[in-house]
Amino acid sequence: MTSTVSAYADKIKEMSMLSLLCSCFYKQPHPKSLYQCGDLEVKGLNKRTSGQSFEVILKDPDQSGDKTQPHFLPSPPKREVSLEELQKRLEAAEERRKFQEALVLNQLAKKRERVQEVLHKAREENNNFSRKTLEQLIQKMEASKENREAHLHALKQRLQKKEVHAAEVRRNKEDQAELSG
C-alpha cells in the first residue's frame, strides 16, 4: 500500500494541474491532443519538473486547400444615408468649424490685446523716463546757472574790493607825496 501511495505521489509531482484534473475524471490516458474544438487544437508537449508546455494550433477555417485567396471579414452592412442626415452632418461640421474659428480668433484677439498692453506700458515707461531725464537736465542747468551767477557775483565783489583798496592806496600815495613834497 505504501508503494502505491508513493507511486501516486511521484506521479502527482510529475503531472501538471490540468493533467491531474483530467486524470481524475478520465481513467484512460489522454491522446496527444488534449483539447480539440472546431479550428482550435491544444497538444501537450514534453513534461518538465517546472511544469508542462502546450502547443496551441489554429487551423484554417477553409480546409479546401485553396490558400491563394486571403480570408477577409465581411464588411458591416452599409446603411442608406438620407439627404436630411447629410444636411445635419454638414451643418454640424459647419458649426464645429465656426466654433473652432471663433476660438482661434478669440485667442488671437487676446494675444493682440496683450501686445497692445505691453506696447502701451513700454511707451508709458519711455515717456516717464524722458520726462524725468528732462526734469533732471533742467534742474542741472538751473543749478549751473545759479553757480555761475554766484561765481560772477563773487568775482565782482572781489573786484570792487580791489578797486576800493587801489583807490585807498592811491590816495595814501598822494597824501604822502604832498607831505613830503
JSON list of C-alpha atoms in Angstrom, two decimals:
[
{"chain": "A", "resi": 1, "resn": "MET", "atom": "CA", "xyz": [0.00, 0.00, 0.00]},
{"chain": "A", "resi": 2, "resn": "THR", "atom": "CA", "xyz": [2.81, 2.40, 0.84]},
{"chain": "A", "resi": 3, "resn": "SER", "atom": "CA", "xyz": [4.42, 1.72, -2.52]},
{"chain": "A", "resi": 4, "resn": "THR", "atom": "CA", "xyz": [1.14, 2.61, -4.27]},
{"chain": "A", "resi": 5, "resn": "VAL", "atom": "CA", "xyz": [0.86, 5.87, -2.31]},
{"chain": "A", "resi": 6, "resn": "SER", "atom": "CA", "xyz": [4.47, 6.81, -3.04]},
{"chain": "A", "resi": 7, "resn": "ALA", "atom": "CA", "xyz": [3.92, 5.95, -6.72]},
{"chain": "A", "resi": 8, "resn": "TYR", "atom": "CA", "xyz": [0.87, 8.23, -6.80]},
{"chain": "A", "resi": 9, "resn": "ALA", "atom": "CA", "xyz": [2.85, 10.98, -5.02]},
{"chain": "A", "resi": 10, "resn": "ASP", "atom": "CA", "xyz": [5.64, 10.74, -7.59]},
{"chain": "A", "resi": 11, "resn": "LYS", "atom": "CA", "xyz": [3.11, 10.76, -10.41]},
{"chain": "A", "resi": 12, "resn": "ILE", "atom": "CA", "xyz": [1.38, 13.86, -8.98]},
{"chain": "A", "resi": 13, "resn": "LYS", "atom": "CA", "xyz": [4.72, 15.70, -8.78]},
{"chain": "A", "resi": 14, "resn": "GLU", "atom": "CA", "xyz": [5.35, 14.99, -12.47]},
{"chain": "A", "resi": 15, "resn": "MET", "atom": "CA", "xyz": [1.88, 15.91, -13.70]},
{"chain": "A", "resi": 16, "resn": "SER", "atom": "CA", "xyz": [0.55, 19.37, -14.29]},
{"chain": "A", "resi": 17, "resn": "MET", "atom": "CA", "xyz": [-2.62, 20.51, -12.56]},
{"chain": "A", "resi": 18, "resn": "LEU", "atom": "CA", "xyz": [-4.61, 20.17, -15.79]},
{"chain": "A", "resi": 19, "resn": "SER", "atom": "CA", "xyz": [-3.35, 16.63, -16.31]},
{"chain": "A", "resi": 20, "resn": "LEU", "atom": "CA", "xyz": [-4.13, 15.80, -12.69]},
{"chain": "A", "resi": 21, "resn": "LEU", "atom": "CA", "xyz": [-7.69, 17.05, -13.02]},
{"chain": "A", "resi": 22, "resn": "CYS", "atom": "CA", "xyz": [-8.12, 15.23, -16.32]},
{"chain": "A", "resi": 23, "resn": "SER", "atom": "CA", "xyz": [-6.78, 12.01, -14.80]},
{"chain": "A", "resi": 24, "resn": "CYS", "atom": "CA", "xyz": [-9.34, 12.33, -12.02]},
{"chain": "A", "resi": 25, "resn": "PHE", "atom": "CA", "xyz": [-12.21, 12.47, -14.50]},
{"chain": "A", "resi": 26, "resn": "TYR", "atom": "CA", "xyz": [-10.83, 10.16, -17.19]},
{"chain": "A", "resi": 27, "resn": "LYS", "atom": "CA", "xyz": [-9.14, 6.94, -16.15]},
{"chain": "A", "resi": 28, "resn": "GLN", "atom": "CA", "xyz": [-7.73, 6.26, -19.61]},
{"chain": "A", "resi": 29, "resn": "PRO", "atom": "CA", "xyz": [-4.57, 8.11, -20.72]},
{"chain": "A", "resi": 30, "resn": "HIS", "atom": "CA", "xyz": [-5.35, 11.07, -22.92]},
{"chain": "A", "resi": 31, "resn": "PRO", "atom": "CA", "xyz": [-4.17, 11.15, -26.51]},
{"chain": "A", "resi": 32, "resn": "LYS", "atom": "CA", "xyz": [-1.54, 13.53, -27.85]},
{"chain": "A", "resi": 33, "resn": "SER", "atom": "CA", "xyz": [-4.21, 16.15, -28.47]},
{"chain": "A", "resi": 34, "resn": "LEU", "atom": "CA", "xyz": [-5.52, 17.35, -25.12]},
{"chain": "A", "resi": 35, "resn": "TYR", "atom": "CA", "xyz": [-8.31, 19.53, -26.47]},
{"chain": "A", "resi": 36, "resn": "GLN", "atom": "CA", "xyz": [-9.88, 19.91, -29.89]},
{"chain": "A", "resi": 37, "resn": "CYS", "atom": "CA", "xyz": [-12.78, 22.15, -30.73]},
{"chain": "A", "resi": 38, "resn": "GLY", "atom": "CA", "xyz": [-13.54, 23.40, -34.22]},
{"chain": "A", "resi": 39, "resn": "ASP", "atom": "CA", "xyz": [-10.43, 25.11, -35.60]},
{"chain": "A", "resi": 40, "resn": "LEU", "atom": "CA", "xyz": [-8.52, 25.06, -32.26]},
{"chain": "A", "resi": 41, "resn": "GLU", "atom": "CA", "xyz": [-6.32, 22.18, -31.11]},
{"chain": "A", "resi": 42, "resn": "VAL", "atom": "CA", "xyz": [-4.20, 22.02, -27.93]},
{"chain": "A", "resi": 43, "resn": "LYS", "atom": "CA", "xyz": [-1.37, 19.48, -27.74]},
{"chain": "A", "resi": 44, "resn": "GLY", "atom": "CA", "xyz": [0.71, 18.73, -24.69]},
{"chain": "A", "resi": 45, "resn": "LEU", "atom": "CA", "xyz": [4.46, 18.81, -25.23]},
{"chain": "A", "resi": 46, "resn": "ASN", "atom": "CA", "xyz": [7.18, 17.28, -23.07]},
{"chain": "A", "resi": 47, "resn": "LYS", "atom": "CA", "xyz": [6.67, 17.33, -19.32]},
{"chain": "A", "resi": 48, "resn": "ARG", "atom": "CA", "xyz": [9.21, 19.00, -17.09]},
{"chain": "A", "resi": 49, "resn": "THR", "atom": "CA", "xyz": [9.68, 19.33, -13.36]},
{"chain": "A", "resi": 50, "resn": "SER", "atom": "CA", "xyz": [8.85, 23.03, -13.61]},
{"chain": "A", "resi": 51, "resn": "GLY", "atom": "CA", "xyz": [5.59, 22.38, -15.43]},
{"chain": "A", "resi": 52, "resn": "GLN", "atom": "CA", "xyz": [4.16, 21.30, -18.72]},
{"chain": "A", "resi": 53, "resn": "SER", "atom": "CA", "xyz": [4.22, 23.13, -22.03]},
{"chain": "A", "resi": 54, "resn": "PHE", "atom": "CA", "xyz": [1.38, 23.21, -24.53]},
{"chain": "A", "resi": 55, "resn": "GLU", "atom": "CA", "xyz": [1.13, 23.94, -28.22]},
{"chain": "A", "resi": 56, "resn": "VAL", "atom": "CA", "xyz": [-1.99, 25.74, -29.44]},
{"chain": "A", "resi": 57, "resn": "ILE", "atom": "CA", "xyz": [-2.73, 25.17, -33.14]},
{"chain": "A", "resi": 58, "resn": "LEU", "atom": "CA", "xyz": [-5.25, 27.28, -35.00]},
{"chain": "A", "resi": 59, "resn": "LYS", "atom": "CA", "xyz": [-6.50, 25.55, -38.12]},
{"chain": "A", "resi": 60, "resn": "ASP", "atom": "CA", "xyz": [-7.51, 27.38, -41.25]},
{"chain": "A", "resi": 61, "resn": "PRO", "atom": "CA", "xyz": [-11.32, 27.53, -41.36]},
{"chain": "A", "resi": 62, "resn": "ASP", "atom": "CA", "xyz": [-11.27, 26.79, -45.08]},
{"chain": "A", "resi": 63, "resn": "GLN", "atom": "CA", "xyz": [-9.68, 23.32, -45.39]},
{"chain": "A", "resi": 64, "resn": "SER", "atom": "CA", "xyz": [-10.41, 23.14, -49.12]},
{"chain": "A", "resi": 65, "resn": "GLY", "atom": "CA", "xyz": [-6.73, 23.64, -49.95]},
{"chain": "A", "resi": 66, "resn": "ASP", "atom": "CA", "xyz": [-7.24, 26.93, -51.80]},
{"chain": "A", "resi": 67, "resn": "LYS", "atom": "CA", "xyz": [-4.70, 29.06, -49.95]},
{"chain": "A", "resi": 68, "resn": "THR", "atom": "CA", "xyz": [-4.29, 31.76, -52.63]},
{"chain": "A", "resi": 69, "resn": "GLN", "atom": "CA", "xyz": [-7.25, 33.87, -51.60]},
{"chain": "A", "resi": 70, "resn": "PRO", "atom": "CA", "xyz": [-6.96, 35.58, -48.26]},
{"chain": "A", "resi": 71, "resn": "HIS", "atom": "CA", "xyz": [-9.97, 35.47, -45.99]},
{"chain": "A", "resi": 72, "resn": "PHE", "atom": "CA", "xyz": [-11.49, 38.82, -45.21]},
{"chain": "A", "resi": 73, "resn": "LEU", "atom": "CA", "xyz": [-14.04, 39.58, -42.60]},
{"chain": "A", "resi": 74, "resn": "PRO", "atom": "CA", "xyz": [-17.29, 40.70, -44.12]},
{"chain": "A", "resi": 75, "resn": "SER", "atom": "CA", "xyz": [-17.73, 44.45, -44.07]},
{"chain": "A", "resi": 76, "resn": "PRO", "atom": "CA", "xyz": [-20.57, 45.79, -42.00]},
{"chain": "A", "resi": 77, "resn": "PRO", "atom": "CA", "xyz": [-23.71, 46.39, -43.99]},
{"chain": "A", "resi": 78, "resn": "LYS", "atom": "CA", "xyz": [-23.93, 49.85, -45.45]},
{"chain": "A", "resi": 79, "resn": "ARG", "atom": "CA", "xyz": [-26.97, 51.72, -44.39]},
{"chain": "A", "resi": 80, "resn": "GLU", "atom": "CA", "xyz": [-28.62, 54.23, -46.56]},
{"chain": "A", "resi": 81, "resn": "VAL", "atom": "CA", "xyz": [-27.88, 57.82, -45.61]},
{"chain": "A", "resi": 82, "resn": "SER", "atom": "CA", "xyz": [-30.72, 60.20, -46.23]},
{"chain": "A", "resi": 83, "resn": "LEU", "atom": "CA", "xyz": [-30.39, 63.71, -47.54]},
{"chain": "A", "resi": 84, "resn": "GLU", "atom": "CA", "xyz": [-31.59, 65.09, -44.22]},
{"chain": "A", "resi": 85, "resn": "GLU", "atom": "CA", "xyz": [-28.86, 63.21, -42.34]},
{"chain": "A", "resi": 86, "resn": "LEU", "atom": "CA", "xyz": [-26.26, 64.53, -44.75]},
{"chain": "A", "resi": 87, "resn": "GLN", "atom": "CA", "xyz": [-27.59, 68.06, -44.25]},
{"chain": "A", "resi": 88, "resn": "LYS", "atom": "CA", "xyz": [-27.46, 67.63, -40.47]},
{"chain": "A", "resi": 89, "resn": "ARG", "atom": "CA", "xyz": [-23.91, 66.33, -40.66]},
{"chain": "A", "resi": 90, "resn": "LEU", "atom": "CA", "xyz": [-22.86, 69.21, -42.89]},
{"chain": "A", "resi": 91, "resn": "GLU", "atom": "CA", "xyz": [-24.49, 71.73, -40.57]},
{"chain": "A", "resi": 92, "resn": "ALA", "atom": "CA", "xyz": [-22.81, 70.14, -37.54]},
{"chain": "A", "resi": 93, "resn": "ALA", "atom": "CA", "xyz": [-19.45, 70.23, -39.34]},
{"chain": "A", "resi": 94, "resn": "GLU", "atom": "CA", "xyz": [-20.03, 73.88, -40.26]},
{"chain": "A", "resi": 95, "resn": "GLU", "atom": "CA", "xyz": [-20.89, 74.72, -36.64]},
{"chain": "A", "resi": 96, "resn": "ARG", "atom": "CA", "xyz": [-17.76, 72.94, -35.42]},
{"chain": "A", "resi": 97, "resn": "ARG", "atom": "CA", "xyz": [-15.67, 74.81, -37.98]},
{"chain": "A", "resi": 98, "resn": "LYS", "atom": "CA", "xyz": [-17.21, 78.15, -36.98]},
{"chain": "A", "resi": 99, "resn": "PHE", "atom": "CA", "xyz": [-16.72, 77.36, -33.29]},
{"chain": "A", "resi": 100, "resn": "GLN", "atom": "CA", "xyz": [-13.07, 76.45, -33.91]},
{"chain": "A", "resi": 101, "resn": "GLU", "atom": "CA", "xyz": [-12.58, 79.59, -35.99]},
{"chain": "A", "resi": 102, "resn": "ALA", "atom": "CA", "xyz": [-14.16, 81.74, -33.27]},
{"chain": "A", "resi": 103, "resn": "LEU", "atom": "CA", "xyz": [-11.93, 80.08, -30.70]},
{"chain": "A", "resi": 104, "resn": "VAL", "atom": "CA", "xyz": [-8.82, 80.83, -32.77]},
{"chain": "A", "resi": 105, "resn": "LEU", "atom": "CA", "xyz": [-9.96, 84.43, -33.38]},
{"chain": "A", "resi": 106, "resn": "ASN", "atom": "CA", "xyz": [-10.63, 84.86, -29.67]},
{"chain": "A", "resi": 107, "resn": "GLN", "atom": "CA", "xyz": [-7.14, 83.61, -28.84]},
{"chain": "A", "resi": 108, "resn": "LEU", "atom": "CA", "xyz": [-5.63, 85.93, -31.44]},
{"chain": "A", "resi": 109, "resn": "ALA", "atom": "CA", "xyz": [-7.61, 88.87, -30.07]},
{"chain": "A", "resi": 110, "resn": "LYS", "atom": "CA", "xyz": [-6.34, 88.10, -26.56]},
{"chain": "A", "resi": 111, "resn": "LYS", "atom": "CA", "xyz": [-2.77, 87.96, -27.87]},
{"chain": "A", "resi": 112, "resn": "ARG", "atom": "CA", "xyz": [-3.22, 91.26, -29.71]},
{"chain": "A", "resi": 113, "resn": "GLU", "atom": "CA", "xyz": [-4.69, 92.84, -26.59]},
{"chain": "A", "resi": 114, "resn": "ARG", "atom": "CA", "xyz": [-1.74, 91.61, -24.55]},
{"chain": "A", "resi": 115, "resn": "VAL", "atom": "CA", "xyz": [0.69, 93.00, -27.14]},
{"chain": "A", "resi": 116, "resn": "GLN", "atom": "CA", "xyz": [-1.14, 96.34, -27.07]},
{"chain": "A", "resi": 117, "resn": "GLU", "atom": "CA", "xyz": [-0.94, 96.42, -23.28]},
{"chain": "A", "resi": 118, "resn": "VAL", "atom": "CA", "xyz": [2.78, 95.69, -23.37]},
{"chain": "A", "resi": 119, "resn": "LEU", "atom": "CA", "xyz": [3.37, 98.36, -26.02]},
{"chain": "A", "resi": 120, "resn": "HIS", "atom": "CA", "xyz": [1.31, 100.89, -24.07]},
{"chain": "A", "resi": 121, "resn": "LYS", "atom": "CA", "xyz": [3.24, 100.11, -20.90]},
{"chain": "A", "resi": 122, "resn": "ALA", "atom": "CA", "xyz": [6.55, 100.41, -22.78]},
{"chain": "A", "resi": 123, "resn": "ARG", "atom": "CA", "xyz": [5.52, 103.79, -24.24]},
{"chain": "A", "resi": 124, "resn": "GLU", "atom": "CA", "xyz": [4.40, 104.99, -20.82]},
{"chain": "A", "resi": 125, "resn": "GLU", "atom": "CA", "xyz": [7.69, 103.93, -19.23]},
{"chain": "A", "resi": 126, "resn": "ASN", "atom": "CA", "xyz": [9.62, 105.57, -22.07]},
{"chain": "A", "resi": 127, "resn": "ASN", "atom": "CA", "xyz": [7.64, 108.80, -21.64]},
{"chain": "A", "resi": 128, "resn": "ASN", "atom": "CA", "xyz": [8.18, 108.74, -17.87]},
{"chain": "A", "resi": 129, "resn": "PHE", "atom": "CA", "xyz": [11.89, 108.17, -18.37]},
{"chain": "A", "resi": 130, "resn": "SER", "atom": "CA", "xyz": [12.09, 111.02, -20.92]},
{"chain": "A", "resi": 131, "resn": "ARG", "atom": "CA", "xyz": [10.15, 113.37, -18.63]},
{"chain": "A", "resi": 132, "resn": "LYS", "atom": "CA", "xyz": [12.32, 112.53, -15.60]},
{"chain": "A", "resi": 133, "resn": "THR", "atom": "CA", "xyz": [15.50, 112.92, -17.63]},
{"chain": "A", "resi": 134, "resn": "LEU", "atom": "CA", "xyz": [14.32, 116.30, -18.97]},
{"chain": "A", "resi": 135, "resn": "GLU", "atom": "CA", "xyz": [13.44, 117.47, -15.45]},
{"chain": "A", "resi": 136, "resn": "GLN", "atom": "CA", "xyz": [16.86, 116.38, -14.18]},
{"chain": "A", "resi": 137, "resn": "LEU", "atom": "CA", "xyz": [18.56, 118.18, -17.08]},
{"chain": "A", "resi": 138, "resn": "ILE", "atom": "CA", "xyz": [16.60, 121.37, -16.40]},
{"chain": "A", "resi": 139, "resn": "GLN", "atom": "CA", "xyz": [17.48, 121.18, -12.70]},
{"chain": "A", "resi": 140, "resn": "LYS", "atom": "CA", "xyz": [21.16, 120.71, -13.51]},
{"chain": "A", "resi": 141, "resn": "MET", "atom": "CA", "xyz": [21.09, 123.64, -15.95]},
{"chain": "A", "resi": 142, "resn": "GLU", "atom": "CA", "xyz": [19.41, 125.88, -13.35]},
{"chain": "A", "resi": 143, "resn": "ALA", "atom": "CA", "xyz": [21.90, 124.80, -10.69]},
{"chain": "A", "resi": 144, "resn": "SER", "atom": "CA", "xyz": [24.86, 125.50, -13.02]},
{"chain": "A", "resi": 145, "resn": "LYS", "atom": "CA", "xyz": [23.35, 128.90, -13.93]},
{"chain": "A", "resi": 146, "resn": "GLU", "atom": "CA", "xyz": [22.94, 129.77, -10.27]},
{"chain": "A", "resi": 147, "resn": "ASN", "atom": "CA", "xyz": [26.51, 128.63, -9.56]},
{"chain": "A", "resi": 148, "resn": "ARG", "atom": "CA", "xyz": [27.84, 130.72, -12.47]},
{"chain": "A", "resi": 149, "resn": "GLU", "atom": "CA", "xyz": [25.90, 133.80, -11.33]},
{"chain": "A", "resi": 150, "resn": "ALA", "atom": "CA", "xyz": [27.13, 133.30, -7.75]},
{"chain": "A", "resi": 151, "resn": "HIS", "atom": "CA", "xyz": [30.68, 132.92, -9.02]},
{"chain": "A", "resi": 152, "resn": "LEU", "atom": "CA", "xyz": [30.36, 136.10, -11.18]},
{"chain": "A", "resi": 153, "resn": "HIS", "atom": "CA", "xyz": [28.88, 137.99, -8.21]},
{"chain": "A", "resi": 154, "resn": "ALA", "atom": "CA", "xyz": [31.77, 136.84, -6.00]},
{"chain": "A", "resi": 155, "resn": "LEU", "atom": "CA", "xyz": [34.27, 137.97, -8.68]},
{"chain": "A", "resi": 156, "resn": "LYS", "atom": "CA", "xyz": [32.56, 141.37, -8.92]},
{"chain": "A", "resi": 157, "resn": "GLN", "atom": "CA", "xyz": [32.67, 141.74, -5.14]},
{"chain": "A", "resi": 158, "resn": "ARG", "atom": "CA", "xyz": [36.40, 140.97, -5.09]},
{"chain": "A", "resi": 159, "resn": "LEU", "atom": "CA", "xyz": [37.00, 143.33, -7.99]},
{"chain": "A", "resi": 160, "resn": "GLN", "atom": "CA", "xyz": [35.14, 146.14, -6.18]},
{"chain": "A", "resi": 161, "resn": "LYS", "atom": "CA", "xyz": [37.14, 145.46, -3.02]},
{"chain": "A", "resi": 162, "resn": "LYS", "atom": "CA", "xyz": [40.35, 145.63, -5.07]},
{"chain": "A", "resi": 163, "resn": "GLU", "atom": "CA", "xyz": [39.24, 148.90, -6.68]},
{"chain": "A", "resi": 164, "resn": "VAL", "atom": "CA", "xyz": [38.41, 150.37, -3.26]},
{"chain": "A", "resi": 165, "resn": "HIS", "atom": "CA", "xyz": [41.76, 149.17, -1.93]},
{"chain": "A", "resi": 166, "resn": "ALA", "atom": "CA", "xyz": [43.58, 150.58, -5.03]},
{"chain": "A", "resi": 167, "resn": "ALA", "atom": "CA", "xyz": [41.81, 153.94, -4.60]},
{"chain": "A", "resi": 168, "resn": "GLU", "atom": "CA", "xyz": [42.89, 153.98, -0.95]},
{"chain": "A", "resi": 169, "resn": "VAL", "atom": "CA", "xyz": [46.47, 153.18, -1.86]},
{"chain": "A", "resi": 170, "resn": "ARG", "atom": "CA", "xyz": [46.48, 155.98, -4.48]},
{"chain": "A", "resi": 171, "resn": "ARG", "atom": "CA", "xyz": [45.10, 158.44, -2.03]},
{"chain": "A", "resi": 172, "resn": "ASN", "atom": "CA", "xyz": [47.66, 157.43, 0.54]},
{"chain": "A", "resi": 173, "resn": "LYS", "atom": "CA", "xyz": [50.43, 157.89, -2.05]},
{"chain": "A", "resi": 174, "resn": "GLU", "atom": "CA", "xyz": [49.08, 161.28, -3.00]},
{"chain": "A", "resi": 175, "resn": "ASP", "atom": "CA", "xyz": [48.88, 162.27, 0.64]},
{"chain": "A", "resi": 176, "resn": "GLN", "atom": "CA", "xyz": [52.45, 161.12, 1.22]},
{"chain": "A", "resi": 177, "resn": "ALA", "atom": "CA", "xyz": [53.63, 162.90, -1.91]},
{"chain": "A", "resi": 178, "resn": "GLU", "atom": "CA", "xyz": [52.04, 166.13, -0.70]},
{"chain": "A", "resi": 179, "resn": "LEU", "atom": "CA", "xyz": [53.52, 165.76, 2.74]},
{"chain": "A", "resi": 180, "resn": "SER", "atom": "CA", "xyz": [56.94, 165.00, 1.52]},
{"chain": "A", "resi": 181, "resn": "GLY", "atom": "CA", "xyz": [56.97, 167.45, -1.07]}
]
